[in-house]
Coordinates of C-alpha atoms in Angstrom, one line a residue:
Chain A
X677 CA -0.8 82.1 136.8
X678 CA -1.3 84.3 140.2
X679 CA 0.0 83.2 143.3
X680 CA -3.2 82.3 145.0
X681 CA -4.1 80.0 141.9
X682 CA -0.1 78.4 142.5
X683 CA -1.5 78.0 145.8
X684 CA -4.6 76.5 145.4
X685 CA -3.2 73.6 143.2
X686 CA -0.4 72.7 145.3
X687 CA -2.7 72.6 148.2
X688 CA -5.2 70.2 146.2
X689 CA -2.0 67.9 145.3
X690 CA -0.9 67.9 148.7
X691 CA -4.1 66.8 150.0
X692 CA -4.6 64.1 147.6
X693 CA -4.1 60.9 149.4
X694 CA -2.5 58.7 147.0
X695 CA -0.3 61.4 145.9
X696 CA 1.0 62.0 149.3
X697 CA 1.7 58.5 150.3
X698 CA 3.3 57.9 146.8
X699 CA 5.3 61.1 146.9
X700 CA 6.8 60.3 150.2
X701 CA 7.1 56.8 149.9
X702 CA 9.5 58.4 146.6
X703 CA 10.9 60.8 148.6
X704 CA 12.6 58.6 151.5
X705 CA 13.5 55.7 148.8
X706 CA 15.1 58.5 146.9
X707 CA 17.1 60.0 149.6
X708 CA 18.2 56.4 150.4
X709 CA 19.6 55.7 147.0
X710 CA 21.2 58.9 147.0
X711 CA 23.3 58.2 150.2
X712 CA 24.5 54.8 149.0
X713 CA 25.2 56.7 145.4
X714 CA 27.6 58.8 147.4
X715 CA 28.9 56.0 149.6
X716 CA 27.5 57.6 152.8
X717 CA 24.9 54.4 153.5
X718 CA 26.3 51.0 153.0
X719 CA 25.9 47.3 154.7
X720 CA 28.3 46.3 156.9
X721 CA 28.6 44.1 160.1
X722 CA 28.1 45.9 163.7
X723 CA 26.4 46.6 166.1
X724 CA 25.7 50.2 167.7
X725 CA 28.5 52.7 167.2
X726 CA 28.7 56.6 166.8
X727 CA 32.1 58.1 165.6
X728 CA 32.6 61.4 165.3
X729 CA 35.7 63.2 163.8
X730 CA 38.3 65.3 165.0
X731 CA 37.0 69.5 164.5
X732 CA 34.0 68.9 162.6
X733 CA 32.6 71.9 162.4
X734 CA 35.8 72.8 159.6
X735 CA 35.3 69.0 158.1
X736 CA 32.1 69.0 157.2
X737 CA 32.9 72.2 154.3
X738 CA 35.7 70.4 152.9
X739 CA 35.1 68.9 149.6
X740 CA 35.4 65.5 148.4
X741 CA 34.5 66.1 144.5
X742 CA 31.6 68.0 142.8
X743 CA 29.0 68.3 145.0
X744 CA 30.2 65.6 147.6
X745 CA 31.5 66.8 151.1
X746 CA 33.9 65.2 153.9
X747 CA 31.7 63.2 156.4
X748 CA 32.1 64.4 160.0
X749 CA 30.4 61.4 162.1
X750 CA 29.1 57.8 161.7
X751 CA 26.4 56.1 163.0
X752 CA 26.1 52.0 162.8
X753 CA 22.7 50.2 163.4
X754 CA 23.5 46.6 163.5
X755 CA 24.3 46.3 159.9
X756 CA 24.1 49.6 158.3
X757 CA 26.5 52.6 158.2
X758 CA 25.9 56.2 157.7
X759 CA 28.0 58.2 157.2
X760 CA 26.7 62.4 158.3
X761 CA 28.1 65.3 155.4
X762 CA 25.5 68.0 156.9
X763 CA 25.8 69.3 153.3
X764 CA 25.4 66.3 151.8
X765 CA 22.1 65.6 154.1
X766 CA 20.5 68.7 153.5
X767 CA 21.2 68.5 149.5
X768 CA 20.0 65.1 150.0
X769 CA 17.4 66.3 151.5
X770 CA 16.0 69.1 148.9
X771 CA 16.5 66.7 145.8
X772 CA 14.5 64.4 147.9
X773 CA 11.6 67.1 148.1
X774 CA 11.8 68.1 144.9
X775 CA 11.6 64.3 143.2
X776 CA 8.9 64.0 146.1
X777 CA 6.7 66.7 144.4
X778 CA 7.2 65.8 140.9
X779 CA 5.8 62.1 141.2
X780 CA 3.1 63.6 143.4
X781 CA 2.3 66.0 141.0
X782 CA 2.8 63.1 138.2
X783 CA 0.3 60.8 140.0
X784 CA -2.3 63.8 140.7
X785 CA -1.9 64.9 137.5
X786 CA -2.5 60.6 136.2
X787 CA -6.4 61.4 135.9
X788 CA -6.5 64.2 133.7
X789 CA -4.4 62.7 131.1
X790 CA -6.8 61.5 128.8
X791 CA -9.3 64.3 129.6
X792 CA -6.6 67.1 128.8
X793 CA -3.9 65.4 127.2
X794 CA -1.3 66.8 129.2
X795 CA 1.7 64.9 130.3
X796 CA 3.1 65.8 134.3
X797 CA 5.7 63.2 134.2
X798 CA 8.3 65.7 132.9
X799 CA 9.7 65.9 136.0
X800 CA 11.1 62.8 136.2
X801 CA 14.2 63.7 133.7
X802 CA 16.0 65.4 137.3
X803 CA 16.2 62.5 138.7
X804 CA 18.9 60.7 136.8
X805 CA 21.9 63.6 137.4
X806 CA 21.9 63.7 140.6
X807 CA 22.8 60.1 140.8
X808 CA 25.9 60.2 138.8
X809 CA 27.4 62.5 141.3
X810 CA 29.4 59.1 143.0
X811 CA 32.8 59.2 143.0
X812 CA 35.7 56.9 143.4
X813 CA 38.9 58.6 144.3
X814 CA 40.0 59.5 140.7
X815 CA 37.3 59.1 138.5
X816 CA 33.2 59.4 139.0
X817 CA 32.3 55.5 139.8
X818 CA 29.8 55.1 137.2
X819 CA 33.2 55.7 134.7
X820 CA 34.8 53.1 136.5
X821 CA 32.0 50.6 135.7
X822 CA 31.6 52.7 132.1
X823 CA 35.1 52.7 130.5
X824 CA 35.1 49.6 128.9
X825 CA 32.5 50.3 126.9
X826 CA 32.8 54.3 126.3
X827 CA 36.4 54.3 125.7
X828 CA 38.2 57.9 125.3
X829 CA 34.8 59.6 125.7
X830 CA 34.6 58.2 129.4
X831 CA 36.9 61.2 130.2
X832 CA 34.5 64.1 128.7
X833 CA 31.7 63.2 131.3
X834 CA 34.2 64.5 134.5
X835 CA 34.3 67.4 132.8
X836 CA 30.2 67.5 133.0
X837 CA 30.5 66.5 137.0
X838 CA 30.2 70.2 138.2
X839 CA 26.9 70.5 136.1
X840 CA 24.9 67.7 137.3
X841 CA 23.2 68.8 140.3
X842 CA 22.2 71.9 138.7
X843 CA 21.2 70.5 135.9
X844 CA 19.1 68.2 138.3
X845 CA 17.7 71.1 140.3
X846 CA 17.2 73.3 137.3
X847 CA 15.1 70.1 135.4
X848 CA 13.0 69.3 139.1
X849 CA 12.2 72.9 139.7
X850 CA 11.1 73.6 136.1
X851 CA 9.5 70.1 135.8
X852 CA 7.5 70.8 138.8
X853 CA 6.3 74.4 138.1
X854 CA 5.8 73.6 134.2
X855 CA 3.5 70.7 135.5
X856 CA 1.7 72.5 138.1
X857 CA 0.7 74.9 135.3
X858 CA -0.8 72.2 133.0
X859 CA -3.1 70.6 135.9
X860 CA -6.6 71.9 135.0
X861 CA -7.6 72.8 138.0
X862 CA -8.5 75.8 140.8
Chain B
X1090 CA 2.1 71.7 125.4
X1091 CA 4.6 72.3 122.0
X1092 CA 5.4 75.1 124.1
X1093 CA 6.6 73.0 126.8
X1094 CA 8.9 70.7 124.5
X1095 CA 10.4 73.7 122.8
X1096 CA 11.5 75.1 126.2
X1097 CA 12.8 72.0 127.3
X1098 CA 14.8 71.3 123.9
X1099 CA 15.8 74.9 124.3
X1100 CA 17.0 73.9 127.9
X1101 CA 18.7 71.1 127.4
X1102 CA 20.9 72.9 124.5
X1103 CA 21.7 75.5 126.8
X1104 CA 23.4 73.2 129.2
X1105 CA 25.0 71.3 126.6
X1106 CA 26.5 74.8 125.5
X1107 CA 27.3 75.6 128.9
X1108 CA 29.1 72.5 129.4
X1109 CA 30.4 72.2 125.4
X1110 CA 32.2 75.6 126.6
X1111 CA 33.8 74.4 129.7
X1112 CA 35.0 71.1 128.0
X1113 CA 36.8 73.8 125.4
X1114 CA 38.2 76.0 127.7
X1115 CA 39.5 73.0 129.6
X1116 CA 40.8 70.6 126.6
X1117 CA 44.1 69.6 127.1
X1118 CA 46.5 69.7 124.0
X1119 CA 46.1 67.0 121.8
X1120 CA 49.3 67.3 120.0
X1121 CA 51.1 65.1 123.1
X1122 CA 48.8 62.3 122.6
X1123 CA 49.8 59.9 119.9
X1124 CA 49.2 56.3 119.5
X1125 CA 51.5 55.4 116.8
X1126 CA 54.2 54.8 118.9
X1127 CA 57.0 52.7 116.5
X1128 CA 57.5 50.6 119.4
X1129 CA 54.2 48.6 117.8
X1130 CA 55.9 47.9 114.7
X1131 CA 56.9 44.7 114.1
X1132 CA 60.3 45.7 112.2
X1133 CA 61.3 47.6 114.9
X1134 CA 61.2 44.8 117.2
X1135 CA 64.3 42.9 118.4
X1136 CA 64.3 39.4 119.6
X1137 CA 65.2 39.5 123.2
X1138 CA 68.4 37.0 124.6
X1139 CA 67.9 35.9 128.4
X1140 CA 70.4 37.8 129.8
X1141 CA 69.8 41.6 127.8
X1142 CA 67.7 44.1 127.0
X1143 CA 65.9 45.5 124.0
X1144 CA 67.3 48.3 122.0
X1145 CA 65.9 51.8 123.2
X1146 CA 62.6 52.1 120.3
X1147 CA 62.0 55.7 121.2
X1148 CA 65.2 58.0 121.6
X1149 CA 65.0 61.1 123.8
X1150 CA 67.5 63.5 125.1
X1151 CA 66.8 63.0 128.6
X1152 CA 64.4 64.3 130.9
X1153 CA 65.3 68.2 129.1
X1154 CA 62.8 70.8 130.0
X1155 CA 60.6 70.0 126.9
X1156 CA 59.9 66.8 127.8
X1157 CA 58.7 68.2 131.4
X1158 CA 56.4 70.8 129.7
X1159 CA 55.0 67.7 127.3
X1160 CA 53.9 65.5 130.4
X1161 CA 52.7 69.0 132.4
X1162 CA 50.7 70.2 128.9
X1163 CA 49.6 66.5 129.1
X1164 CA 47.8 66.5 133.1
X1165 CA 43.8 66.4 133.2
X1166 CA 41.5 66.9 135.7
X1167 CA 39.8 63.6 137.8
X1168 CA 37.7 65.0 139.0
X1169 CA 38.4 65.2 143.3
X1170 CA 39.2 68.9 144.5
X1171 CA 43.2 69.5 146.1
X1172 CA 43.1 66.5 149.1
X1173 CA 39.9 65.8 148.1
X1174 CA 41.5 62.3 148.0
X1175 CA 43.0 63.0 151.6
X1176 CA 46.5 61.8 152.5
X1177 CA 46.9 59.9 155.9
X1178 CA 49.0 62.1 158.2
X1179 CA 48.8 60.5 161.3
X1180 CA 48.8 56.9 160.7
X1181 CA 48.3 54.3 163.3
X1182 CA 49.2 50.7 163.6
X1183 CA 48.1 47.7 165.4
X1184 CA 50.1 44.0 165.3
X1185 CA 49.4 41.5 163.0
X1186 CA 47.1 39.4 165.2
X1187 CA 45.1 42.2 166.0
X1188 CA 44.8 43.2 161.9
X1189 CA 44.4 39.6 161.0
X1190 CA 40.4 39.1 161.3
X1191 CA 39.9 42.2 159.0
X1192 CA 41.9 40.8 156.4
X1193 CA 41.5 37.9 153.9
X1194 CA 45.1 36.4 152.6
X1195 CA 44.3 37.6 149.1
X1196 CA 44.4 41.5 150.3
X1197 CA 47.1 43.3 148.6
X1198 CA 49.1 44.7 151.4
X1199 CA 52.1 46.7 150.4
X1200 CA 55.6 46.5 152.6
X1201 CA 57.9 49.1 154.2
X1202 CA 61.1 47.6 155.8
X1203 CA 62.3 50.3 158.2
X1204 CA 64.6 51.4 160.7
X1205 CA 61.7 51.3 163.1
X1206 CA 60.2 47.5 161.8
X1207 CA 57.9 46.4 159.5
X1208 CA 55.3 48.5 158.8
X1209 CA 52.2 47.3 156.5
X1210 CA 49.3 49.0 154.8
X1211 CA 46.9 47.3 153.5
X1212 CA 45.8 47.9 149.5
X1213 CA 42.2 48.0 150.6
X1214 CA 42.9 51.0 152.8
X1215 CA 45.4 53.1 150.7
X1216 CA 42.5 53.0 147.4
X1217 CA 40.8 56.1 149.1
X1218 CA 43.9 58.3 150.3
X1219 CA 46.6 57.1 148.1
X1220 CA 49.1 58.8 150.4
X1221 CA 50.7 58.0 153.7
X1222 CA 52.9 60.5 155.2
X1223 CA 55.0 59.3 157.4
X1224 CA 58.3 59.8 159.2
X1225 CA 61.0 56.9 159.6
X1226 CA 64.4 57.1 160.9
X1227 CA 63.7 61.0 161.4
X1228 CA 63.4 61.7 158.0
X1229 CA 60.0 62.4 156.4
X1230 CA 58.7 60.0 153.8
X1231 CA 55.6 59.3 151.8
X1232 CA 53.9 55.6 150.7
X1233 CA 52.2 56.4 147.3
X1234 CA 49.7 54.5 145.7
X1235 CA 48.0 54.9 142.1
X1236 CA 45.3 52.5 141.9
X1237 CA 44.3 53.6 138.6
X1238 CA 48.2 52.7 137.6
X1239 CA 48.6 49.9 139.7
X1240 CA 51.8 51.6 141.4
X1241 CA 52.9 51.5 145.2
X1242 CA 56.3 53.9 145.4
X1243 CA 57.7 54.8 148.3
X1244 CA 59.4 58.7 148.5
X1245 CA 61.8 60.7 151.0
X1246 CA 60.2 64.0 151.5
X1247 CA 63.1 65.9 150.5
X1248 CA 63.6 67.9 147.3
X1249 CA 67.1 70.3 147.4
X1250 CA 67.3 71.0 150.7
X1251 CA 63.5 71.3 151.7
X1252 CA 62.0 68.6 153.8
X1253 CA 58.4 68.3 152.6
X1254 CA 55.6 65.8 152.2
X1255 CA 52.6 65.5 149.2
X1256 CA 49.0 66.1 149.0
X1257 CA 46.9 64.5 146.0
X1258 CA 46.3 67.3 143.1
X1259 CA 42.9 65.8 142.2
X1260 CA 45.0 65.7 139.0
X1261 CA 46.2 62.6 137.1
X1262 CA 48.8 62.4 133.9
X1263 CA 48.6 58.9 132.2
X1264 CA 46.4 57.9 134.9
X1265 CA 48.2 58.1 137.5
X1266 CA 48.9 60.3 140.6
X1267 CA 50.0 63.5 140.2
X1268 CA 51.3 64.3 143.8
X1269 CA 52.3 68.1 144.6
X1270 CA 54.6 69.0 147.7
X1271 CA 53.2 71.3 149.8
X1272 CA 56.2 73.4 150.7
X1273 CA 56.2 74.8 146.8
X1274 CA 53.1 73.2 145.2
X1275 CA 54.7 71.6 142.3
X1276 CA 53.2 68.7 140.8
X1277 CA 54.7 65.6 140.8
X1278 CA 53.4 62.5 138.7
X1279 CA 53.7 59.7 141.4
X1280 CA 55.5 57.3 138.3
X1281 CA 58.0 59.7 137.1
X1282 CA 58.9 61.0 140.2
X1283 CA 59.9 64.2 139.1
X1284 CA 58.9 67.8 139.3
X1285 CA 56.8 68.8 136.2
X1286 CA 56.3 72.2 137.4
X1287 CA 56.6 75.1 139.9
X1288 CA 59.6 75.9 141.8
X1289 CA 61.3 72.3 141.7
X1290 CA 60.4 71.7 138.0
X1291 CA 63.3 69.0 137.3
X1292 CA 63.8 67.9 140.5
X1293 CA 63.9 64.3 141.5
X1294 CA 62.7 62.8 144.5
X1295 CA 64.7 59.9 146.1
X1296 CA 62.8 56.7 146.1
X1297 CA 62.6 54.3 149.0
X1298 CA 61.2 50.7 148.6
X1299 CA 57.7 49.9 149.1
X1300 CA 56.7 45.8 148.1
X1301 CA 53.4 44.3 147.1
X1302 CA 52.6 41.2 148.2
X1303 CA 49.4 40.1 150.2
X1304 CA 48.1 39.6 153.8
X1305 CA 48.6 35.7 153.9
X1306 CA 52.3 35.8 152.6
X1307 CA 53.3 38.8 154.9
X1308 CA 51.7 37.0 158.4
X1309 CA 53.5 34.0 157.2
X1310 CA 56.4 35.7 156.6
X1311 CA 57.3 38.5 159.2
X1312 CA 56.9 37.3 162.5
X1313 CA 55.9 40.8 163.8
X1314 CA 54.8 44.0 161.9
X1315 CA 52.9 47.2 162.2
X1316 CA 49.9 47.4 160.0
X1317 CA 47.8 50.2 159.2
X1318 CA 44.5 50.6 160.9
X1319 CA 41.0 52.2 159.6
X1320 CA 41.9 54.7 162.1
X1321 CA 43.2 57.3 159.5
X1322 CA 41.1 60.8 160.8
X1323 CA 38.7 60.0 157.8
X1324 CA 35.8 58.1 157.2
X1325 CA 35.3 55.4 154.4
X1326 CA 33.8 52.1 153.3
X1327 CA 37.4 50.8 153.8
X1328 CA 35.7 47.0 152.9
X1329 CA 34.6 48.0 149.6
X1330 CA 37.4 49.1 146.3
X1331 CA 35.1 51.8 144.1
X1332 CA 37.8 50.2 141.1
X1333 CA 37.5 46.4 141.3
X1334 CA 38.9 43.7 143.3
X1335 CA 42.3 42.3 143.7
X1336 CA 40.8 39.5 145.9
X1337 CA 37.8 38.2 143.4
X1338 CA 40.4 39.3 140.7
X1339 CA 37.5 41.9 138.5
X1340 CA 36.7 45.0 137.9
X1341 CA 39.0 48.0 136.3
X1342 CA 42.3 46.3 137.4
X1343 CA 41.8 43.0 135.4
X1344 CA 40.0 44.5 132.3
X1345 CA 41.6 46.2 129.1
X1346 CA 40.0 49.4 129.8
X1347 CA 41.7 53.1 130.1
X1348 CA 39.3 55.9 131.9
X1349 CA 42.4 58.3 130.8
X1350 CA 43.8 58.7 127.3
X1351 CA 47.9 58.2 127.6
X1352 CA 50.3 59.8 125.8
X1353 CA 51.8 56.7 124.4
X1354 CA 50.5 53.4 123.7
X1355 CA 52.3 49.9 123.3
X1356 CA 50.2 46.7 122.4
X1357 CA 53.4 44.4 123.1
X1358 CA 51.7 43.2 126.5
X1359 CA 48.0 43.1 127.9
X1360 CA 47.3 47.1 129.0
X1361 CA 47.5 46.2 132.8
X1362 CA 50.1 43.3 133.0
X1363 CA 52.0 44.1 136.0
X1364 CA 55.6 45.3 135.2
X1365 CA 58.6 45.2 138.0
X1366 CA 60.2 48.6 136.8
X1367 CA 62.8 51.0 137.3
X1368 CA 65.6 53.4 136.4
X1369 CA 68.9 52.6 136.2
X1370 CA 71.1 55.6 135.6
X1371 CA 67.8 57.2 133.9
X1372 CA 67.3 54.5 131.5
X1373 CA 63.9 53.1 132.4
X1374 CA 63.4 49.3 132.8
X1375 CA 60.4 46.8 133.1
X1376 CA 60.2 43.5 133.5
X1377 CA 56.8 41.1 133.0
X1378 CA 56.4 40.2 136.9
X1379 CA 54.9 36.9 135.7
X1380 CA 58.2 35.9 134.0
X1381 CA 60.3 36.9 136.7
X1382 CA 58.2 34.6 139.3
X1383 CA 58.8 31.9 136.4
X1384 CA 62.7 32.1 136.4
X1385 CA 63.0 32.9 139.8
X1386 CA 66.4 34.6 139.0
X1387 CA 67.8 36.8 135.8
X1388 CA 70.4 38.7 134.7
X1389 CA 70.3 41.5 132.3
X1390 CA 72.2 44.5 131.0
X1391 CA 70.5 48.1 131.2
X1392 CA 73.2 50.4 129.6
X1393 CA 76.6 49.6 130.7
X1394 CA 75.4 47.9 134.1
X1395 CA 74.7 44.5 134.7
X1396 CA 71.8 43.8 137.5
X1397 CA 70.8 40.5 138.6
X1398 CA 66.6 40.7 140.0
X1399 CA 66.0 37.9 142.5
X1400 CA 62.1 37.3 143.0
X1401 CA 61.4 36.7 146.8
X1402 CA 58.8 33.5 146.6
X1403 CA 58.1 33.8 149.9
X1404 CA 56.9 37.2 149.3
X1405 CA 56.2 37.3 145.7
X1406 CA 58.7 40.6 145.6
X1407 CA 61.3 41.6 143.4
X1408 CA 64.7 43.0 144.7
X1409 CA 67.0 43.9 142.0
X1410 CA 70.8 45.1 142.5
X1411 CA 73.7 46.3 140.4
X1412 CA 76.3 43.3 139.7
X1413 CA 78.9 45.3 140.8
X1414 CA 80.7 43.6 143.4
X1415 CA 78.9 45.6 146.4
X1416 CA 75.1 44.8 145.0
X1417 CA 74.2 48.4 144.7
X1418 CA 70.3 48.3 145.3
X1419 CA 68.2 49.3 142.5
X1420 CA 64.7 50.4 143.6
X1421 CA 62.0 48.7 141.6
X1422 CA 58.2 48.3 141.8
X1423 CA 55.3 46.4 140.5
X1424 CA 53.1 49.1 138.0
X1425 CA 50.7 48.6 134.8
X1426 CA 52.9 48.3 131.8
X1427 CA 50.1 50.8 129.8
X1428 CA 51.0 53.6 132.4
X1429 CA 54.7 52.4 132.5
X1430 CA 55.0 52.7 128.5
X1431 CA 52.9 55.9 128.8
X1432 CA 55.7 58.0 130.6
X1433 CA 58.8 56.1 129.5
X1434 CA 58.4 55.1 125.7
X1435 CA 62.1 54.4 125.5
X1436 CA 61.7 51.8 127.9
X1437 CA 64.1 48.8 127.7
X1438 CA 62.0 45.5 128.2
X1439 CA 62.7 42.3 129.6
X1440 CA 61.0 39.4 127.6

């Protein structure tokens, strides 16, 4: 498929109303659940505070785990925290997009099911890794909540940490251009 | 659309590969993991008199060079980078009054009684940097905490000569903390205390003791005391434990479940049952902290010393000393009797 086609479609998706409203209604609900997956948004008591570290501009490269970067600042609004990773906003921020387009393209794509029998809601297999990027201080915190019931094997899946926001990226961006494709239109 | 499915089976297996390959070329040696420890048999079991020990179950020559290779062969990835779980260095304190309305009495707080006061850090704090370096009567030191182990041990930053302090590895052995010192980057698992590799491989550090109690016993208790604030250079959800809670009494610290395989397993108490353990001379000691609260006071025999272990109601601590006339102190502290077992096999046990 030509550029100008690629163009075309995603233009048409864009446009669509529903799609848009549901894409970005995903999108922010996504990012949220992403922030508290990493600890960097939680509830707690307060009032109005900014924080900021000492020499954040070396702080906000240093790692935490896989994926997971030191927090530099932290805002409180009455009763919620955030905690500001730059990297960890702007990664945020692309999975965010890229979930975003694939449940636009998913609900565009809702009407020509039947008519085509094609299936956009690939995408949504991305979404799941990037959430299991958490981590407790030794061990990722879905393990934590896991181990009783995966035993020994709990272990292997740190191993798989490093992969999973690849694996997320690689599954959104081929989701999303595989669906693109299907759509049966101009 | 079959197209579709075969390139997404065809994806999937390549990052199974990808990551099937990594897991291979990162699989620790199986041989030091064993399960079939003879401490589980029932034969080998002794009955146990009030005021002695069990027989050693497992014999070893000492902590000989092998033995250190074994439990270095035997150290796995967590997960967190080097200080990705980041000491404190510059701690600060507030009083007790000023700590108290961030604190419920069932917080597990643990105690240092030094030259300069009382100085408290609170469990709830210590979960996310599991070391505080620190420097007490001039002499540099380091409060360690495992939570995956259960284990708060207290260290002089001092191995032959070199005045050092420890950074987290990311790295655990049996679970627990595998510290390294940052003047010669050897690792050193927070329980055993001793260099498993690099320039100090064999080296011991000097202990120092650090109690666990809780907030309401120690404000009761102490009538002034320096407690560690949120203030640590970092920032955390210092209200929230990723493991479980000591205070609602759930999560990974009051279930039967391991993350980490050990290298040796013992099913004569519940996996997590806190332990008051030690070394006497080497020989490696633990006894049930619950029975201790119960007799308030016992004697025992670990080799050719007798040690009386007084438990501090007040505190609900342990202080043990060598019954030698002069009450020689014998550093204990409270840890997990899977992860205690795990590293010291021969352990004698109090029942």
């Amino acid at each position: 498929m030509n550029k100008k086609k690629w163009l075309n479609k995603i233009r048409k998706i864009l446009r669509d109303p529903r799609a848009r409203i549901v894409g970005i209604a995903v999108m922010v609900l996504y990012y949220i659940v992403y922030l508290i997956s990493i600890d960097h948004l939680f509830f707690q008591q307060g009032s109005f505070e900014v924080f900021v570290v000492e020499s954040p501009l070396t702080r906000m490269f240093a790692l935490r785990a896989p994926f997971v970067w030191e927090p530099v600042a932290a805002v409180t609004l009455w009763e919620v925290r955030i905690f500001i990773a730059p990297m960890n906003l702007l990664l945020g921020g692309i999975l965010a997009i890229l979930v975003g387009v694939n449940i636009m393209v998913a609900v565009f794509g809702y009407r020509f099911r039947k008519m085509c029998r094609i299936d956009t809601r690939y995408g949504l297999l991305g979404i799941l890794p990037s959430f299991l990027t958490g981590f407790a201080c030794c061990a990722p915190t879905f393990l934590i909540a896991l181990a009783p019931a995966l035993g020994s094997f709990a272990v292997y899946f740190i191993s798989l940490q490093p992969f999973l926001i690849p694996a997320s990226i690689v599954l959104l961006v081929g989701a999303f251009s595989w669906s693109v494709k299907q759509l049966p239109i101009g | 659309m079959k197209n579709a499915k075969i390139m997404m089976i065809i994806g999937i297996f390549v990052l199974v590969s990808i990551g099937a390959v990594y897991l291979l070329n990162n699989e620790r040696d199986q041989e030091g993991f064993t399960d079939d420890s003879p401490a589980s048999d029932e034969e080998n079991s002794e009955e146990m008199t009030d005021d002695s020990l069990a027989d050693q179950e497992i014999v070893f020559d000492g902590m000989t060079d092998e033995r250190l290779s074994a439990y270095h062969d035997n150290i796995r990835r967590g997960g967190p980078p080097v200080d990705g779980i980041p000491p404190i260095e510059n701690p600060e304190y507030q009083s007790l009054e000023a700590a108290d309305p961030s604190m419920v009495n069932e917080d597990v707080v643990f105690i240092v009684e030094a030259e300069e006061g009382v100085f408290l850090y609170p469990q709830r704090i210590l979960v996310w940097h599991e070391i505080v370096n620190e420097t007490f009567g001039g002499e540099k030191m380091s409060i360690t905490y495992c939570p995956l182990t259960g284990s708060a041990i207290g260290y002089k930053g001092k191995l032959q000569g070199i005045e050092t302090n420890f950074g987290t590895s990311g790295k655990l052995i049996n679970s627990n903390l595998v510290m390294y010192d940052r003047e010669t980057d050897s690792y050193i698992p927070q329980i055993l205390g001793i260099a498993v590799e690099g320039e100090l491989k064999g080296q011991r550090l000097e202990e120092f003791p650090v109690l666990w109690s809780t907030w309401g016993r120690v404000k009761e208790h102490y009538d002034s005391a320096n407690v560690l604030t949120e203030r640590t250079g970092f920032l955390r959800d210092y209200n929230r434990d990723p493991y479980g809670s000591y205070v609602e009494g759930g999560g990974y610290y009051f279930n039967n479940a391991l993350v980490f395989p050990v290298m040796y397993e013992n099913d004569r108490f519940e996996k997590k049952e806190v332990m008051i353990a030690g070394r006497v001379k080497e020989q490696p000691f633990a006894i049930p902290k619950a029975v201790l609260a119960e007799k308030n006071s016992i004697s025992f025999t670990v080799g050719e010393d007798s040690l009386i272990a007084n438990h501090d109601e007040d505190l609900h601590t342990v202080r043990i000393f060598i019954d030698d006339g002069e009450e020689t102190f014998v550093n204990s502290y409270d840890v997990m009797w899977f992860a205690w077992y795990a590293f010291f096999p021969e352990t004698m046990v109090y029942e």
